[in-house]
Coordinates of N, CA, C and O in Angstrom, one line a residue:
M12 N 94.5 223.5 40.0 CA 95.9 223.6 39.6 C 96.3 225.0 39.3 O 95.5 225.8 39.0
S13 N 97.6 225.2 39.4 CA 98.1 226.6 39.1 C 98.5 226.6 37.6 O 98.6 225.6 37.0
S14 N 98.9 227.8 37.2 CA 99.4 227.9 35.8 C 100.9 227.7 35.9 O 101.5 227.9 36.9
G15 N 101.5 227.2 34.8 CA 102.9 227.0 34.8 C 103.3 225.9 33.8 O 102.6 225.5 32.9
I16 N 104.5 225.4 34.0 CA 105.1 224.4 33.1 C 104.4 223.0 33.3 O 103.8 222.8 34.4
F17 N 104.5 222.2 32.3 CA 103.9 220.8 32.4 C 105.1 219.8 32.2 O 106.1 220.2 31.6
E18 N 104.9 218.6 32.7 CA 105.8 217.6 32.4 C 105.1 216.3 32.0 O 103.8 216.2 32.1
N19 N 105.8 215.4 31.4 CA 105.2 214.1 31.0 C 104.9 213.3 32.3 O 105.8 213.1 33.1
G20 N 103.7 212.8 32.4 CA 103.3 212.1 33.6 C 102.5 210.8 33.2 O 102.4 210.5 32.0
R21 N 102.1 210.1 34.3 CA 101.3 208.9 34.1 C 100.0 209.0 34.9 O 100.0 209.5 36.0
Y22 N 98.9 208.4 34.4 CA 97.6 208.4 35.1 C 97.1 207.0 35.0 O 97.0 206.4 33.9
E23 N 96.7 206.4 36.2 CA 96.2 205.1 36.2 C 94.6 205.2 36.4 O 94.2 205.7 37.4
T24 N 93.9 204.5 35.5 CA 92.4 204.5 35.6 C 92.0 203.6 36.7 O 92.8 202.8 37.2
N25 N 90.7 203.6 37.0 CA 90.1 202.7 38.0 C 90.2 201.2 37.5 O 90.2 200.3 38.3
D26 N 90.4 201.0 36.2 CA 90.5 199.7 35.7 C 92.0 199.2 35.7 O 92.3 198.1 35.2
G27 N 92.9 200.1 36.1 CA 94.3 199.7 36.2 C 95.1 200.0 34.9 O 96.3 199.7 34.9
D28 N 94.5 200.6 33.9 CA 95.3 201.0 32.7 C 96.1 202.2 33.0 O 95.6 203.1 33.7
I29 N 97.3 202.3 32.4 CA 98.1 203.5 32.6 C 98.2 204.3 31.4 O 98.6 203.8 30.3
Y30 N 97.9 205.6 31.5 CA 97.8 206.5 30.3 C 98.9 207.5 30.5 O 99.3 207.9 31.6
F31 N 99.4 208.1 29.4 CA 100.2 209.2 29.4 C 99.4 210.4 29.7 O 98.2 210.5 29.4
C32 N 99.9 211.4 30.4 CA 99.2 212.7 30.7 C 100.3 213.8 30.7 O 101.4 213.6 31.0
K33 N 99.8 215.0 30.5 CA 100.6 216.2 30.7 C 100.2 216.8 32.1 O 99.1 217.2 32.2
A34 N 101.1 216.8 33.0 CA 100.8 217.3 34.4 C 101.7 218.4 34.8 O 102.8 218.5 34.4
Q35 N 101.2 219.2 35.7 CA 102.0 220.2 36.3 C 102.7 219.6 37.5 O 102.1 218.9 38.3
P36 N 104.0 219.7 37.6 CA 104.8 219.0 38.6 C 104.3 219.2 40.1 O 104.3 218.3 40.9
E37 N 103.7 220.4 40.3 CA 103.2 220.6 41.7 C 102.0 219.8 42.1 O 101.8 219.6 43.3
S38 N 101.3 219.2 41.1 CA 100.2 218.3 41.4 C 100.7 217.1 42.3 O 99.9 216.6 43.1
K39 N 101.9 216.7 42.0 CA 102.5 215.6 42.8 C 102.8 216.0 44.2 O 103.1 215.1 45.0
G40 N 102.8 217.3 44.5 CA 103.2 217.8 45.8 C 102.0 217.8 46.8 O 102.2 218.2 47.9
L41 N 100.8 217.4 46.4 CA 99.7 217.4 47.3 C 99.9 216.3 48.3 O 100.1 215.1 47.9
I42 N 99.8 216.6 49.6 CA 100.0 215.7 50.6 C 98.8 215.8 51.6 O 98.6 216.9 52.1
L43 N 98.0 214.8 51.7 CA 96.9 214.8 52.7 C 97.0 213.6 53.6 O 97.2 212.5 53.2
D44 N 96.9 213.9 54.9 CA 97.0 212.9 55.9 C 98.3 212.1 55.8 O 98.3 210.8 55.9
G45 N 99.4 212.7 55.3 CA 100.6 212.0 55.1 C 100.8 211.2 53.9 O 101.8 210.6 53.6
V46 N 99.8 211.2 53.0 CA 99.8 210.5 51.7 C 100.1 211.4 50.6 O 99.3 212.4 50.4
T47 N 101.1 211.1 49.8 CA 101.5 212.0 48.6 C 100.8 211.5 47.4 O 100.7 210.3 47.1
N48 N 100.3 212.5 46.6 CA 99.7 212.3 45.3 C 100.9 212.0 44.3 O 101.4 212.9 43.7
A49 N 101.2 210.8 44.0 CA 102.3 210.4 43.1 C 101.8 209.7 41.9 O 100.7 209.2 41.8
Y50 N 102.7 209.7 40.8 CA 102.3 208.9 39.6 C 102.3 207.5 39.9 O 103.0 207.0 40.8
P51 N 101.5 206.7 39.2 CA 101.5 205.3 39.3 C 102.8 204.6 39.0 O 103.6 205.2 38.1
V52 N 103.1 203.5 39.5 CA 104.3 202.7 39.2 C 103.9 201.9 37.9 O 102.8 201.4 37.8
G53 N 104.9 201.8 37.0 CA 104.6 201.1 35.8 C 104.7 201.9 34.6 O 104.7 203.2 34.7
D54 N 104.7 201.3 33.4 CA 104.8 202.0 32.2 C 103.5 202.3 31.6 O 102.5 201.5 31.8
V55 N 103.4 203.3 30.7 CA 102.2 203.6 30.0 C 101.9 202.4 29.1 O 102.7 201.8 28.4
D56 N 100.6 201.9 29.2 CA 100.2 200.8 28.4 C 99.0 201.0 27.5 O 98.4 200.1 27.0
Q57 N 98.7 202.3 27.3 CA 97.5 202.7 26.5 C 98.0 203.7 25.4 O 99.0 204.5 25.6
A58 N 97.4 203.6 24.2 CA 97.9 204.4 23.1 C 97.4 205.9 23.1 O 98.0 206.7 22.5
T59 N 96.3 206.1 23.9 CA 95.8 207.5 24.0 C 96.3 208.1 25.3 O 96.9 207.5 26.1
S60 N 96.0 209.4 25.4 CA 96.3 210.2 26.7 C 95.1 210.4 27.5 O 94.0 210.4 27.0
A61 N 95.3 210.6 28.8 CA 94.3 211.0 29.7 C 94.3 212.5 29.9 O 95.4 213.1 29.9
R62 N 93.2 213.2 30.0 CA 93.1 214.6 30.3 C 93.0 214.8 31.8 O 92.3 214.1 32.5
L63 N 93.7 215.8 32.3 CA 93.6 216.0 33.8 C 92.6 217.1 34.1 O 92.3 217.3 35.3
T64 N 92.1 217.8 33.1 CA 91.0 218.8 33.4 C 90.0 218.6 32.3 O 90.2 218.0 31.2
G65 N 88.9 219.2 32.5 CA 87.8 219.3 31.4 C 86.6 218.5 31.9 O 86.5 218.0 32.9
S66 N 85.6 218.5 31.0 CA 84.3 217.9 31.2 C 84.4 216.4 31.3 O 85.1 215.8 30.5
K67 N 83.7 215.8 32.2 CA 83.7 214.3 32.4 C 82.9 213.7 31.2 O 82.9 212.5 31.1
R68 N 82.2 214.6 30.4 CA 81.4 214.0 29.3 C 82.2 214.0 28.0 O 81.7 213.5 27.0
Q69 N 83.4 214.6 28.0 CA 84.2 214.5 26.8 C 84.6 213.1 26.5 O 84.8 212.3 27.4
I70 N 84.8 212.7 25.2 CA 85.2 211.4 24.8 C 86.7 211.2 25.3 O 87.5 212.0 25.2
G71 N 86.9 210.0 25.9 CA 88.2 209.7 26.4 C 88.2 209.6 28.0 O 87.2 209.4 28.6
V72 N 89.4 209.6 28.5 CA 89.6 209.6 30.0 C 89.8 210.9 30.6 O 90.7 211.6 30.1
T73 N 89.0 211.3 31.5 CA 89.2 212.6 32.3 C 89.5 212.2 33.7 O 88.7 211.4 34.3
A74 N 90.6 212.7 34.3 CA 91.1 212.3 35.6 C 90.1 212.6 36.7 O 89.3 213.5 36.7
R75 N 90.2 211.8 37.7 CA 89.5 212.0 39.0 C 90.3 213.2 39.7 O 91.5 213.4 39.4
T76 N 89.5 214.0 40.5 CA 90.2 215.1 41.1 C 89.7 215.2 42.5 O 88.7 214.7 42.9
V77 N 90.5 216.0 43.3 CA 90.1 216.4 44.7 C 90.1 217.9 44.7 O 90.8 218.6 43.9
R78 N 89.3 218.5 45.6 CA 89.3 219.9 45.8 C 89.8 220.2 47.3 O 89.4 219.5 48.2
V79 N 90.8 221.1 47.4 CA 91.3 221.5 48.7 C 91.1 223.0 48.8 O 91.2 223.7 47.9
R80 N 91.0 223.4 50.1 CA 90.8 224.8 50.4 C 92.2 225.2 51.1 O 92.7 224.5 52.0
L81 N 92.7 226.3 50.6 CA 93.9 226.9 51.3 C 93.5 227.4 52.7 O 92.5 228.1 52.8
T82 N 94.2 227.0 53.7 CA 93.9 227.4 55.1 C 95.0 228.3 55.6 O 95.0 228.7 56.8
A83 N 95.9 228.7 54.7 CA 97.0 229.7 55.0 C 97.2 230.5 53.8 O 96.9 230.1 52.7
A84 N 97.8 231.6 53.9 CA 98.1 232.5 52.8 C 99.1 231.9 51.8 O 100.0 231.3 52.3
L85 N 98.8 232.1 50.5 CA 99.7 231.6 49.5 C 99.7 232.7 48.4 O 98.7 233.1 47.9
A86 N 100.9 233.2 48.2 CA 101.1 234.3 47.2 C 100.5 233.9 45.8 O 100.7 232.8 45.3
G87 N 99.7 234.8 45.3 CA 99.1 234.6 44.0 C 97.7 234.0 44.0 O 97.1 233.8 43.0
Y88 N 97.2 233.6 45.2 CA 96.0 233.0 45.4 C 95.1 233.8 46.4 O 95.6 234.4 47.3
K89 N 93.8 233.7 46.2 CA 92.9 234.4 47.1 C 92.8 233.6 48.4 O 93.0 232.4 48.4
P90 N 92.6 234.3 49.5 CA 92.5 233.6 50.8 C 91.4 232.6 50.7 O 90.3 232.8 50.2
E91 N 91.7 231.4 51.3 CA 90.7 230.3 51.3 C 90.2 229.8 50.0 O 89.1 229.3 49.8
A92 N 91.1 230.0 48.9 CA 90.7 229.6 47.6 C 90.6 228.1 47.6 O 91.2 227.3 48.3
I93 N 89.7 227.6 46.7 CA 89.5 226.2 46.5 C 90.2 225.8 45.2 O 90.0 226.4 44.2
L94 N 91.1 224.8 45.3 CA 91.9 224.4 44.2 C 91.5 223.0 43.8 O 91.2 222.1 44.7
T95 N 91.5 222.7 42.5 CA 91.1 221.4 42.0 C 92.4 220.7 41.5 O 93.1 221.3 40.7
I96 N 92.7 219.5 42.0 CA 94.0 218.8 41.7 C 93.7 217.4 41.2 O 93.0 216.7 41.9
P97 N 94.3 217.0 40.1 CA 94.1 215.6 39.7 C 94.8 214.6 40.6 O 95.9 215.0 41.2
V98 N 94.2 213.5 40.8 CA 94.8 212.4 41.6 C 95.2 211.3 40.7 O 94.3 210.7 40.0
F99 N 96.4 210.9 40.6 CA 97.0 210.0 39.6 C 96.7 208.5 39.8 O 96.8 207.7 38.9
T100 N 96.3 208.1 41.0 CA 96.0 206.7 41.3 C 94.7 206.5 42.1 O 94.4 207.4 42.9
E101 N 93.9 205.5 41.8 CA 92.7 205.3 42.6 C 93.0 205.0 44.0 O 92.2 205.4 44.9
T102 N 94.0 204.3 44.4 CA 94.4 204.0 45.7 C 94.5 205.2 46.6 O 94.0 205.4 47.7
V103 N 95.3 206.2 46.0 CA 95.5 207.5 46.8 C 94.2 208.2 46.9 O 93.8 208.7 47.9
Y104 N 93.4 208.3 45.8 CA 92.1 209.0 45.7 C 91.2 208.4 46.8 O 90.5 209.1 47.6
N105 N 91.1 207.1 46.9 CA 90.2 206.4 47.9 C 90.7 206.7 49.3 O 89.9 206.6 50.3
G106 N 91.9 207.0 49.5 CA 92.5 207.2 50.9 C 92.2 208.7 51.3 O 92.3 208.9 52.5
F107 N 91.9 209.6 50.4 CA 91.6 210.9 50.8 C 90.2 211.1 51.3 O 89.3 210.7 50.5
V108 N 89.9 211.6 52.4 CA 88.6 211.8 52.9 C 88.4 213.2 53.4 O 89.3 213.9 53.8
K109 N 87.1 213.7 53.3 CA 86.7 215.0 53.7 C 87.2 215.4 55.1 O 87.1 214.6 56.0
G110 N 87.8 216.5 55.2 CA 88.3 217.0 56.5 C 89.7 216.8 56.7 O 90.3 217.4 57.6
Q111 N 90.4 215.9 55.9 CA 91.8 215.7 56.1 C 92.6 217.0 55.8 O 92.1 217.8 55.0
T112 N 93.7 217.1 56.5 CA 94.5 218.3 56.2 C 95.9 217.9 55.7 O 96.3 216.7 55.8
G113 N 96.6 218.8 55.1 CA 97.9 218.5 54.6 C 98.5 219.8 54.0 O 98.2 220.9 54.5
T114 N 99.3 219.6 52.9 CA 99.9 220.7 52.3 C 99.9 220.6 50.8 O 99.8 219.5 50.2
Y115 N 99.9 221.8 50.1 CA 100.0 221.9 48.7 C 100.9 223.1 48.4 O 100.6 224.2 49.0
L116 N 101.9 223.0 47.6 CA 102.9 224.1 47.4 C 103.4 224.6 48.7 O 103.7 225.8 48.8
G117 N 103.6 223.7 49.6 CA 104.2 224.1 50.9 C 103.2 224.8 51.9 O 103.6 225.4 52.9
T118 N 101.9 224.9 51.5 CA 101.0 225.7 52.2 C 99.9 224.8 52.8 O 99.5 223.8 52.1
A119 N 99.4 225.1 54.0 CA 98.4 224.3 54.6 C 97.1 224.3 53.8 O 96.6 225.3 53.3
V120 N 96.5 223.1 53.6 CA 95.2 222.9 52.9 C 94.3 221.9 53.7 O 94.8 221.2 54.5
E121 N 93.0 222.0 53.4 CA 92.0 221.0 53.9 C 91.2 220.5 52.7 O 90.8 221.2 51.9
Y122 N 91.1 219.2 52.8 CA 90.3 218.4 51.7 C 88.8 218.8 51.9 O 88.3 218.7 53.0
V123 N 88.2 219.2 50.8 CA 86.8 219.6 50.9 C 85.8 218.8 49.9 O 84.6 218.9 50.0
G124 N 86.4 218.1 48.9 CA 85.5 217.4 48.0 C 86.3 216.7 46.9 O 87.5 216.7 46.8
R125 N 85.5 215.9 46.1 CA 86.1 215.1 45.0 C 85.2 215.0 43.8 O 84.0 215.2 43.9
S126 N 85.8 214.6 42.7 CA 85.0 214.3 41.5 C 85.6 213.0 40.9 O 86.8 212.8 40.8
A127 N 84.7 212.1 40.6 CA 85.2 210.8 40.0 C 85.8 210.9 38.6 O 85.6 211.9 37.9
E128 N 86.5 209.9 38.3 CA 87.0 209.8 36.9 C 85.9 209.7 35.9 O 84.8 209.1 36.2
G129 N 86.2 210.2 34.7 CA 85.2 210.1 33.6 C 85.8 209.3 32.5 O 86.9 209.7 32.0
V130 N 85.1 208.3 32.0 CA 85.5 207.6 30.8 C 84.3 207.4 29.9 O 83.3 206.8 30.3
V131 N 84.5 208.1 28.7 CA 83.4 208.1 27.8 C 83.9 207.5 26.5 O 85.0 207.8 26.0

């Protein structure tokens, strides 16, 4: 993720619970193989918040993430930088596979890896 402003967002766990989260708006702009990383449909139904970054061993819900490599120049980033981006729904996460290409912040990227959701 890049640095910048945050907005109120929603994160859906693998169990289907929807949590409040603080997200950077550009995270929703990740598109791989034509699929957009969007917030889940529905209202928040949990009293606590999900974290989009941090250790998977922390107490609470830590988001699943994907890693993408920049395949084109993007101002403010190193060439071929690897970026870690939270994925807001399990369905979208499961649809992303290694080697897919797409865009992030309007720049070409390639999917290179993932990390599962953490719930402690």
